[in-house]
Coordinates of C-alpha atoms in Angstrom, one line a residue:
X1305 CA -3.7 -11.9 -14.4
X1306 CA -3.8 -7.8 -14.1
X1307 CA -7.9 -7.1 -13.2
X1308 CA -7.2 -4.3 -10.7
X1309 CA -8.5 -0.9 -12.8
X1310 CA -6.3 1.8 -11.7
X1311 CA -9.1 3.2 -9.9
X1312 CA -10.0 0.4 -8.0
X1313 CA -5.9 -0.1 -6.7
X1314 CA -6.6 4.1 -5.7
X1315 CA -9.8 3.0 -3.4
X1316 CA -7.3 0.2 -1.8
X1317 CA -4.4 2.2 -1.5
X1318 CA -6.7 4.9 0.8
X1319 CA -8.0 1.6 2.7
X1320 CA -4.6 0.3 3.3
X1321 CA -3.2 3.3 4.6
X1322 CA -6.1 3.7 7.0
X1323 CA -5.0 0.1 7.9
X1324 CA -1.5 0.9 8.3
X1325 CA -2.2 3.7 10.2
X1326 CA -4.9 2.6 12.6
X1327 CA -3.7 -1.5 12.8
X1328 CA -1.0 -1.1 15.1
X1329 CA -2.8 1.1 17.5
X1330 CA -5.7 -1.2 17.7
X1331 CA -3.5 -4.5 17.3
X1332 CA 0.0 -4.6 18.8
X1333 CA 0.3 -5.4 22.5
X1334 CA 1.6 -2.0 24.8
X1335 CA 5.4 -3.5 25.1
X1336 CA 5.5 -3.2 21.5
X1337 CA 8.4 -0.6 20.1
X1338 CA 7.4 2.7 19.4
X1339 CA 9.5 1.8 16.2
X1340 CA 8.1 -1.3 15.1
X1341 CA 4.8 0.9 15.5
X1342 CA 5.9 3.9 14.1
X1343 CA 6.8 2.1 11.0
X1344 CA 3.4 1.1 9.7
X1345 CA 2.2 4.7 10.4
X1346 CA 4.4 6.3 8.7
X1347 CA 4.1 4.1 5.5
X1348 CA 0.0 4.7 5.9
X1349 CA 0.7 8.3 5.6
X1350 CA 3.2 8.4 2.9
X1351 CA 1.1 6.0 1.3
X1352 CA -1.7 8.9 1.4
X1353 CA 0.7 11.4 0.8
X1354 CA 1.9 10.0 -2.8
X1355 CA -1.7 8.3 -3.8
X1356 CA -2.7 11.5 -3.6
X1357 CA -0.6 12.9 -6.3
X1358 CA -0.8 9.6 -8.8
X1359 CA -2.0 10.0 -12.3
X1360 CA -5.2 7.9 -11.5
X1361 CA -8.7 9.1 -11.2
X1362 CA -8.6 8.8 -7.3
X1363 CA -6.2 11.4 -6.7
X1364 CA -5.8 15.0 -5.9
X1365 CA -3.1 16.0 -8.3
X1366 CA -1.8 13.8 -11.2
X1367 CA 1.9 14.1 -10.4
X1368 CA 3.6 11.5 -10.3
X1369 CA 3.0 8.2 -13.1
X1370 CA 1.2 5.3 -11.9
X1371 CA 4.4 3.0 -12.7
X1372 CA 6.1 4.8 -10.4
X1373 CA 3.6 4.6 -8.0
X1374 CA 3.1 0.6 -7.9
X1375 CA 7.3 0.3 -8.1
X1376 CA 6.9 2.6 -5.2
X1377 CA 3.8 0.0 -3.5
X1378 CA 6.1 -2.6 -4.4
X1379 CA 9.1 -1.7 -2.1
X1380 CA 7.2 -1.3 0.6
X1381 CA 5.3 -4.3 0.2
X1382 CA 8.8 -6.2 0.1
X1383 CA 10.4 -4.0 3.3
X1384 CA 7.1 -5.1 5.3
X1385 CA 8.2 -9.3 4.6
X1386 CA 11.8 -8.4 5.1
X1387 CA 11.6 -6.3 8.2
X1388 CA 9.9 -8.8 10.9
X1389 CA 12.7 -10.9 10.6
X1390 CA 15.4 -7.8 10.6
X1391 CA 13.8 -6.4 13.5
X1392 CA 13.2 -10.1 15.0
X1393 CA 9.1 -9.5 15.6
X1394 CA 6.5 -11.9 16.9
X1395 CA 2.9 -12.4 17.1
X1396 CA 0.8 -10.1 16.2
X1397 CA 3.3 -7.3 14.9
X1398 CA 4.8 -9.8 12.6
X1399 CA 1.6 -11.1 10.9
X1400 CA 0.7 -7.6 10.6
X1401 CA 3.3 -7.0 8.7
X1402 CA 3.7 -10.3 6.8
X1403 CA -0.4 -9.7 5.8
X1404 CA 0.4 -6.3 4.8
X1405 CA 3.2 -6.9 2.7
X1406 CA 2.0 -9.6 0.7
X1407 CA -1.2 -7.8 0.4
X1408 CA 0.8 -5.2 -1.1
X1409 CA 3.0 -7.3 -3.6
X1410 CA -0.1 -9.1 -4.3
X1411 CA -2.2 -6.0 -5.4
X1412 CA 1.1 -4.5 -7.4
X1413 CA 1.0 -8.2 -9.5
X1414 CA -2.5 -8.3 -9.9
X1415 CA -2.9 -4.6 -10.9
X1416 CA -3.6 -3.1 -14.8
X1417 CA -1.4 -0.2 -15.6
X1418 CA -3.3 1.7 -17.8
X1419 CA -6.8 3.1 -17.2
X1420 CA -9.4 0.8 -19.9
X1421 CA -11.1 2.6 -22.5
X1422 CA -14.7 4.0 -21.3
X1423 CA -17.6 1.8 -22.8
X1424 CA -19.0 5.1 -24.3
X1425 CA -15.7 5.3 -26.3
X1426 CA -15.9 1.3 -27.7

C-alpha cells in the first residue's frame, strides 16, 4: 500500500538526513571508526544534497525525477543492511544502521509516485 504523498517522503527525507547526520555523533561509542561514522554523514548530506533538487514540492530545484530519486533512497537503504555485516559492526553502530536502512526501504515501498490531484481540481 503506497500512502506516502510525495511531499510527505520530502519532509522525511530532510528528517532522515538530519538523523544520519547527527545519529552517529550523538550515538556511536568514541572507539568507533571514523569510517563507519563518516558513512552515515555523508549519506545525510547527499541525501540533502539530491532531495533538494527532486521534482517534489519540498525541494529547491526540480531536477532530477522523483523515480530516480526513491531508486536512489532505495540503494542506500539496501547498502545501510548490507554494510554492518561487510564492515563486521556491533551494537549500537549496527542497529543504527539496520534501523536506518529498513526505514529507508520501508518508506521507498510505502511511497506514491505521483503527486494526487488537489481537491480544488476534483
Amino acid at each position: 500500500m503506497k500512502f506516502l504523498t510525495l511531499k510527505l517522503h520530502g519532509v522525511i527525507d530532510y528528517l532522515a538526513a538530519i538523523g544520519l547526520i547527527v545519529g552517529p555523533l550523538v550515538l556511536f561509542p568514541a572507539e568507533t571508526s571514523s569510517l563507519v561514522t563518516a558513512i552515515p554523514i555523508l549519506a545525510g548530506m547527499a541525501l540533502i544534497i539530491y532531495s533538494l533538487v527532486t521534482d517534489y514540492s519540498v525541494s529547491a530545484r526540480r531536477v532530477i525525477p522523483f523515480k530516480l530519486h526513491l531508486a536512489i533512497d532505495f540503494a542506500a537503504g539496501a547498502a545501510f543492511l548490507v554494510l554492518p555485516f561487510l564492515l563486521g559492526l556491533t551494537g549500537i553502530p549496527q542497529a543504527f544502521y539496520l534501523v536506518m536502512g529498513a526505514a529507508v526501504v520501508l518508506v521507498v515501498l510505502t511511497s506514491q509516485t505521483e503527486e494526487e490531484p488537489s481537491a480544488a481540481m476534483a
